[in-house]
JSON list of C-alpha atoms in Angstrom, two decimals:
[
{"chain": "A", "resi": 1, "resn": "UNK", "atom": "CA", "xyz": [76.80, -1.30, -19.12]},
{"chain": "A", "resi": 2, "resn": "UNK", "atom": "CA", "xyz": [74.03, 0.35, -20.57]},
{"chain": "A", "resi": 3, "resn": "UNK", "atom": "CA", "xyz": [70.46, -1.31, -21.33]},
{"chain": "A", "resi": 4, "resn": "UNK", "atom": "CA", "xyz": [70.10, -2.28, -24.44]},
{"chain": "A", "resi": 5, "resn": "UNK", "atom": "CA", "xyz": [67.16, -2.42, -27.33]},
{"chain": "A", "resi": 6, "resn": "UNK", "atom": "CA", "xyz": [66.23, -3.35, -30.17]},
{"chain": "A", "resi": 7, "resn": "UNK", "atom": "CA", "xyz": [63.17, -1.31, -32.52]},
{"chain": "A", "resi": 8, "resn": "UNK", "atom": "CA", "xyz": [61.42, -2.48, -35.78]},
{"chain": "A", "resi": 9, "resn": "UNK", "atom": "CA", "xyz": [60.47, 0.07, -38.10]},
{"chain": "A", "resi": 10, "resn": "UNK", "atom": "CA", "xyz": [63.04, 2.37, -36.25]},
{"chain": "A", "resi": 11, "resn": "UNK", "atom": "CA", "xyz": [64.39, 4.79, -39.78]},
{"chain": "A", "resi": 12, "resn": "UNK", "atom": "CA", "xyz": [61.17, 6.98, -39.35]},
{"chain": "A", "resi": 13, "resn": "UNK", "atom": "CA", "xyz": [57.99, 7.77, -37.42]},
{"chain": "A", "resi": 14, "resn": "UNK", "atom": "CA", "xyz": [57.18, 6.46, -34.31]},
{"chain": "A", "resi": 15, "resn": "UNK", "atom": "CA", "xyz": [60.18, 3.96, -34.29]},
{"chain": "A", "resi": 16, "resn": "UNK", "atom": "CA", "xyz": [62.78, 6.80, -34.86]},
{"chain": "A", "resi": 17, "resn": "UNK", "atom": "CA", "xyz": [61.33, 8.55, -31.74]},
{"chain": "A", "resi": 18, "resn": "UNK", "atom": "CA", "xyz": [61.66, 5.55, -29.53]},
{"chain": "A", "resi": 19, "resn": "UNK", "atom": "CA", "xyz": [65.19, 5.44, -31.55]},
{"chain": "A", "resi": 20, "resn": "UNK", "atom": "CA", "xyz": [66.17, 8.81, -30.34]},
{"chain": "A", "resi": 21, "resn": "UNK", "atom": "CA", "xyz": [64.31, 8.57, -26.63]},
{"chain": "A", "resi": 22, "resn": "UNK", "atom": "CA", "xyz": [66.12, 5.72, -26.16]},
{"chain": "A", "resi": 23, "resn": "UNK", "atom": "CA", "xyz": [69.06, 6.89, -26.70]},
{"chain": "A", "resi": 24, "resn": "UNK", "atom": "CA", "xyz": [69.33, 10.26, -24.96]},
{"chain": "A", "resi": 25, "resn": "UNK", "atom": "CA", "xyz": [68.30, 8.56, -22.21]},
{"chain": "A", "resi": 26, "resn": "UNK", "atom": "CA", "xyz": [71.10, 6.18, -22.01]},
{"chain": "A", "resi": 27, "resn": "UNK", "atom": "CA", "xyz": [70.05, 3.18, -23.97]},
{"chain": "A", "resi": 28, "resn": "UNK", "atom": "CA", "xyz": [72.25, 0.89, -26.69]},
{"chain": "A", "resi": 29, "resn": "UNK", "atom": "CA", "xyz": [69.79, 0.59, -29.52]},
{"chain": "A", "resi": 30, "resn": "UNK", "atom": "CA", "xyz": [69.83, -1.63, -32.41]},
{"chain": "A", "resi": 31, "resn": "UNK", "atom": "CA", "xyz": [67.08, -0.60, -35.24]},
{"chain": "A", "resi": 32, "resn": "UNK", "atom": "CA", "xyz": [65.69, -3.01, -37.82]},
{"chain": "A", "resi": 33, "resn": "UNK", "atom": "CA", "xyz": [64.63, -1.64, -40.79]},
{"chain": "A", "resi": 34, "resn": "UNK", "atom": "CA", "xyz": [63.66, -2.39, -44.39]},
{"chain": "A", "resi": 35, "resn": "UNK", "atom": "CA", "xyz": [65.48, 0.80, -45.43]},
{"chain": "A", "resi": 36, "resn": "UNK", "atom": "CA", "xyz": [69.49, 1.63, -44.91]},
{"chain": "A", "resi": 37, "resn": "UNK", "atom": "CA", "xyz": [70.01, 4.68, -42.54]},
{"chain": "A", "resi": 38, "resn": "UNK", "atom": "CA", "xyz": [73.21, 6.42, -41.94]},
{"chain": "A", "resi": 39, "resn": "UNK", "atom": "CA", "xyz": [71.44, 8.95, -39.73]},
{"chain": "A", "resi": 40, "resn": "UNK", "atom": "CA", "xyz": [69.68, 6.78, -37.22]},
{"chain": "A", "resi": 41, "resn": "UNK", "atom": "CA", "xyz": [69.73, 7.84, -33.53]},
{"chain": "A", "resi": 42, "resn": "UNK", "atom": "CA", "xyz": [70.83, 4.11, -32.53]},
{"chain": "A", "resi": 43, "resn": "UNK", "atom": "CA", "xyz": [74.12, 2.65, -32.18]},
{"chain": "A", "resi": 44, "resn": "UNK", "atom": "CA", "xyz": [73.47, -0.42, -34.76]},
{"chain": "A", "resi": 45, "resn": "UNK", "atom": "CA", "xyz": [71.43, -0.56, -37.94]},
{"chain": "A", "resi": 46, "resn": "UNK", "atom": "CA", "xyz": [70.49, -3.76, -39.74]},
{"chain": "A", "resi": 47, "resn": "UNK", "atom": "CA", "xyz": [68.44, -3.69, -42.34]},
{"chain": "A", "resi": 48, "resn": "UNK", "atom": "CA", "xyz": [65.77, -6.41, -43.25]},
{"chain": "A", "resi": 49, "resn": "UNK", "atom": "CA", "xyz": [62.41, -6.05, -44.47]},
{"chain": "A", "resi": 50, "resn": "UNK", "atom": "CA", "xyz": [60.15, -8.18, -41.93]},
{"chain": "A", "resi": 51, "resn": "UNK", "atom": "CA", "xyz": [57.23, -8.27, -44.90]},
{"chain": "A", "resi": 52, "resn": "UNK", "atom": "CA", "xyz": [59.17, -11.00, -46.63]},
{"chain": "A", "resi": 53, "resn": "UNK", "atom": "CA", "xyz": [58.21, -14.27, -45.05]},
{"chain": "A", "resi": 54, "resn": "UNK", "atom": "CA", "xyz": [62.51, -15.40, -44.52]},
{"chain": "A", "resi": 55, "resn": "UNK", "atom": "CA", "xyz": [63.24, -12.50, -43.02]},
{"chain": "A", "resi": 56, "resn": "UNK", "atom": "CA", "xyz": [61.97, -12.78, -39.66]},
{"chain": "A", "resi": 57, "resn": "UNK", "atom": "CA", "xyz": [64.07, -16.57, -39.16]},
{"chain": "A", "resi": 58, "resn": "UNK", "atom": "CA", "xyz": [67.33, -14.78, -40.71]},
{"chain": "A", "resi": 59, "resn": "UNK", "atom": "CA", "xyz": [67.42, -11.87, -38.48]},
{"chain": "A", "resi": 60, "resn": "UNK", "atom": "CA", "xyz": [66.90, -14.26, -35.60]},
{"chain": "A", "resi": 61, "resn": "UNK", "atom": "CA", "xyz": [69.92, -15.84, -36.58]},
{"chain": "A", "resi": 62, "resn": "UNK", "atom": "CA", "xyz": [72.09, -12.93, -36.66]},
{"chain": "A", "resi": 63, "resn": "UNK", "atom": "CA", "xyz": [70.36, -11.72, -33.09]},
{"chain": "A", "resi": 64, "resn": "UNK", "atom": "CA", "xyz": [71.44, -14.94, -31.76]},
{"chain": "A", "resi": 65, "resn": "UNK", "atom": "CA", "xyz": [75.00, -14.78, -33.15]},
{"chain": "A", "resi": 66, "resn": "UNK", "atom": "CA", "xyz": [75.99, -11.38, -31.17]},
{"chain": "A", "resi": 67, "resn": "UNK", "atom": "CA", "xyz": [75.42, -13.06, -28.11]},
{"chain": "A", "resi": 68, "resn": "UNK", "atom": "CA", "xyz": [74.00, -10.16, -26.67]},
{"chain": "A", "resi": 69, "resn": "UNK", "atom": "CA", "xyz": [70.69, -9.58, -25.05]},
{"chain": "A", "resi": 70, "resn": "UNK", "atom": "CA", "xyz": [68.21, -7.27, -25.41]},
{"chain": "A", "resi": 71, "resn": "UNK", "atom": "CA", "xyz": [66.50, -5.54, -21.96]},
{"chain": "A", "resi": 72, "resn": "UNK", "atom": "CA", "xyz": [63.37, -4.05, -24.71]},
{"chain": "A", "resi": 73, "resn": "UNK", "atom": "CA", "xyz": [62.02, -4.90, -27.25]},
{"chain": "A", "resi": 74, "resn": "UNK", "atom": "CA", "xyz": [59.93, -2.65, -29.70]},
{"chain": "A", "resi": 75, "resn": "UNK", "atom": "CA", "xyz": [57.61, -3.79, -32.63]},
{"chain": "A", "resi": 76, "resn": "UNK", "atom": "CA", "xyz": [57.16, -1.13, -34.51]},
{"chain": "A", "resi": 77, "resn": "UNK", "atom": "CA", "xyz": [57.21, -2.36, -37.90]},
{"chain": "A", "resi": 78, "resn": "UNK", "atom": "CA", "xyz": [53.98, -2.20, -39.69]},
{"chain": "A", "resi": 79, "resn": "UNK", "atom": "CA", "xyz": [52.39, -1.55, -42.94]},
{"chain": "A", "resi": 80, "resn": "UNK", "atom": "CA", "xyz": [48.59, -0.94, -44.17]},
{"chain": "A", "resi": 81, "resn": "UNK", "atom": "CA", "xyz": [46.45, -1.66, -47.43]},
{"chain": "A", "resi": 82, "resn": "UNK", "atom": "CA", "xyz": [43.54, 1.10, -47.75]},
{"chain": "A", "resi": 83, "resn": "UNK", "atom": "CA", "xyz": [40.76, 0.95, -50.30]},
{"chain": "A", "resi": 84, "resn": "UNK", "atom": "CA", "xyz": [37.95, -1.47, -50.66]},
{"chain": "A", "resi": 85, "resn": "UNK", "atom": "CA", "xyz": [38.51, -4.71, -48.91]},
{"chain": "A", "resi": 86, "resn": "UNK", "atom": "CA", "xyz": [37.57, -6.37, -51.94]},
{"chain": "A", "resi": 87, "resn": "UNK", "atom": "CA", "xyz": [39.18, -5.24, -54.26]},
{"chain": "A", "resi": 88, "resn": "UNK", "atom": "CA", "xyz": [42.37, -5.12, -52.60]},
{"chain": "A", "resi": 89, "resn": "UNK", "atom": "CA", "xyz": [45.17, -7.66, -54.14]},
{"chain": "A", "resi": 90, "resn": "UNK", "atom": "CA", "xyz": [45.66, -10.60, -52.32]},
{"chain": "A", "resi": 91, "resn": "UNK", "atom": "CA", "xyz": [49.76, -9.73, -51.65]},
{"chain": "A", "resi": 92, "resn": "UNK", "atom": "CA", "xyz": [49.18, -6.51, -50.25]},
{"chain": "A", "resi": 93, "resn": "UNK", "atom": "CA", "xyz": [46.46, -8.29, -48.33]},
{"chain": "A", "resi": 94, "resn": "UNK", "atom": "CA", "xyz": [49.50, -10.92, -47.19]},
{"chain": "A", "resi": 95, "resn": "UNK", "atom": "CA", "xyz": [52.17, -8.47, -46.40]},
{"chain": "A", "resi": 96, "resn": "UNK", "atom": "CA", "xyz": [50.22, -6.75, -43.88]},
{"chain": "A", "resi": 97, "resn": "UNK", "atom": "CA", "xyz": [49.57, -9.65, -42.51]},
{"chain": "A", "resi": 98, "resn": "UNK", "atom": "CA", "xyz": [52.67, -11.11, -42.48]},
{"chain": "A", "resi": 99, "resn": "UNK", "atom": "CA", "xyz": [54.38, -7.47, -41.25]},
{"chain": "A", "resi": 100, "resn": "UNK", "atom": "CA", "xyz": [52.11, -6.39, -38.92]},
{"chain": "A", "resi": 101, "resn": "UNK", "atom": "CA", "xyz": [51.02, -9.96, -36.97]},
{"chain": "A", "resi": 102, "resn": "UNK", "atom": "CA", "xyz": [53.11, -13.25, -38.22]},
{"chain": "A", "resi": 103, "resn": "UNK", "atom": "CA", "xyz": [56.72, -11.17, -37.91]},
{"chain": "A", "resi": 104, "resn": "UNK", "atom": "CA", "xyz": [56.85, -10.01, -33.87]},
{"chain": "A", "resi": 105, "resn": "UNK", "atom": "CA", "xyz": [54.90, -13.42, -33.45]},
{"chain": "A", "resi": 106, "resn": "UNK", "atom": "CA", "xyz": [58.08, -15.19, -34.64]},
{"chain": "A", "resi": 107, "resn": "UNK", "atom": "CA", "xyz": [60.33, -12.82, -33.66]},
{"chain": "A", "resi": 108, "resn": "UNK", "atom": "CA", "xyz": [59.30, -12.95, -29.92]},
{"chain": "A", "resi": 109, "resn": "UNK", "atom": "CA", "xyz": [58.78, -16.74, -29.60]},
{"chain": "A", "resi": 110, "resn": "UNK", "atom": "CA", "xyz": [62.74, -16.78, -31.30]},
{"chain": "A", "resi": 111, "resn": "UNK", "atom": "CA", "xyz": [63.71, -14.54, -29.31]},
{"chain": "A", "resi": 112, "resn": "UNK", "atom": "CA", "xyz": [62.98, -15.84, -25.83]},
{"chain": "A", "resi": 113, "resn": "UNK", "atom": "CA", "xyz": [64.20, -19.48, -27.21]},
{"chain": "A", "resi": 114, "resn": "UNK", "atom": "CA", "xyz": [67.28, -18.59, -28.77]},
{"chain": "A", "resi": 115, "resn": "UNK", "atom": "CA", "xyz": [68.01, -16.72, -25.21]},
{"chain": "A", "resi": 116, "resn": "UNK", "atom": "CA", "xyz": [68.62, -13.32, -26.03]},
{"chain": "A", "resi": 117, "resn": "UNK", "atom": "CA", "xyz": [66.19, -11.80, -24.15]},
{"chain": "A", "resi": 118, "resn": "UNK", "atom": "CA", "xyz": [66.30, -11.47, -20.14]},
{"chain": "A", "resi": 119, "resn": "UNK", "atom": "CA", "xyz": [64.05, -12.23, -17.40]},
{"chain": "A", "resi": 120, "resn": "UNK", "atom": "CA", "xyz": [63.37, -8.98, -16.65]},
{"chain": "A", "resi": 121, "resn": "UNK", "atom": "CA", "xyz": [63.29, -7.80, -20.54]},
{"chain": "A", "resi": 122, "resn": "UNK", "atom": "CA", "xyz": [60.29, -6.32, -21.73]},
{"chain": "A", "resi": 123, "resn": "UNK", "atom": "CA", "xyz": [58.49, -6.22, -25.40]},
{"chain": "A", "resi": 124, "resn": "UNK", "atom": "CA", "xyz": [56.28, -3.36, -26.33]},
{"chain": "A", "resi": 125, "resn": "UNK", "atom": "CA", "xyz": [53.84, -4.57, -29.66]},
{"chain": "A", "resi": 126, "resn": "UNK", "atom": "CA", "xyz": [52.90, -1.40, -31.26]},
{"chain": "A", "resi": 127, "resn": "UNK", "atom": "CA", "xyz": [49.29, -1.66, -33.49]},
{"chain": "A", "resi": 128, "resn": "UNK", "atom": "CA", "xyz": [47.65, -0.17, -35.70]},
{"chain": "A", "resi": 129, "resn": "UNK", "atom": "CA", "xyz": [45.54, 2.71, -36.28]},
{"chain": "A", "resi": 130, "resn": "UNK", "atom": "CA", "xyz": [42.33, 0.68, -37.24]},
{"chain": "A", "resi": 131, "resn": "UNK", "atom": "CA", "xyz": [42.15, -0.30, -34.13]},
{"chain": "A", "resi": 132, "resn": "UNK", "atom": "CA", "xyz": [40.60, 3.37, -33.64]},
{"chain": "A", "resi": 133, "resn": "UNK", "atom": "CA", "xyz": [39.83, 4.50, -37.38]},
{"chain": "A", "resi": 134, "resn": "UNK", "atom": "CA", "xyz": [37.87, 2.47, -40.23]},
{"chain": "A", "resi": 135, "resn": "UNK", "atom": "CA", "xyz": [38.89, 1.91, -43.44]},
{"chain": "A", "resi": 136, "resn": "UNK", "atom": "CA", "xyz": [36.66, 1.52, -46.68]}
]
């Protein structure tokens, strides 16, 4: 049986090249992502977008419904809000927050409980570029 994985974000960027790494190299992958994709390297596709505050509990649910576990797990999902911090609306303000920090939170913590993730599983938290670049 194959390992298997599961990538936020994974219909473009950086998640689609874990996507397609993973797979050439063997892997089951299941990408989460807020858009559809019929031409995802991975083997399953759901599509949720982790900025709405529900999402993150209802995708646990259907994780925990295969009954399958996942050996990796990537969060790749993320969003930004450029401009002046200021003057920057309070949503988009939210939903990077909620994306980029309060979504793998939950989604790790309900992953390990609702027990689809191994012993020897990994997660890999991808973050963000203003970690090395300032905005306005």
């Amino acid at each position: 049986m194959s390992p298997r994985a599961l990538v936020t974000g994974g219909s473009a960027g950086l998640g689609r090249a874990f996507c397609e790494a993973l797979s050439d190299n063997g892997w089951s992958v299941l990408a989460v992502d807020r858009h559809e994709a019929s031409d995802l390297p991975s083997d399953d596709h759901l599509t949720y977008d982790l900025a709405d505050p529900e999402a993150p509990a209802h995708l646990l649910v259907t994780l925990a419904a295969t009954g399958e576990c996942f050996d990796l797990v990537i969060f790749n999902a993320g969003t930004s809000a450029t401009g002046q911090f200021e003057k920057l609306p309070l949503d988009a303000q939210l939903k990077v927050l909620r994306l980029n920090a309060e979504a793998p939170m939950i989604l790790a913590a309900g992953l390990v409980r609702e027990g689809v993730m191994k012993s020897s599983s990994r997660m890999l938290f991808i973050g963000s570029l203003s970690t090395f670049t300032a905005y306005p």
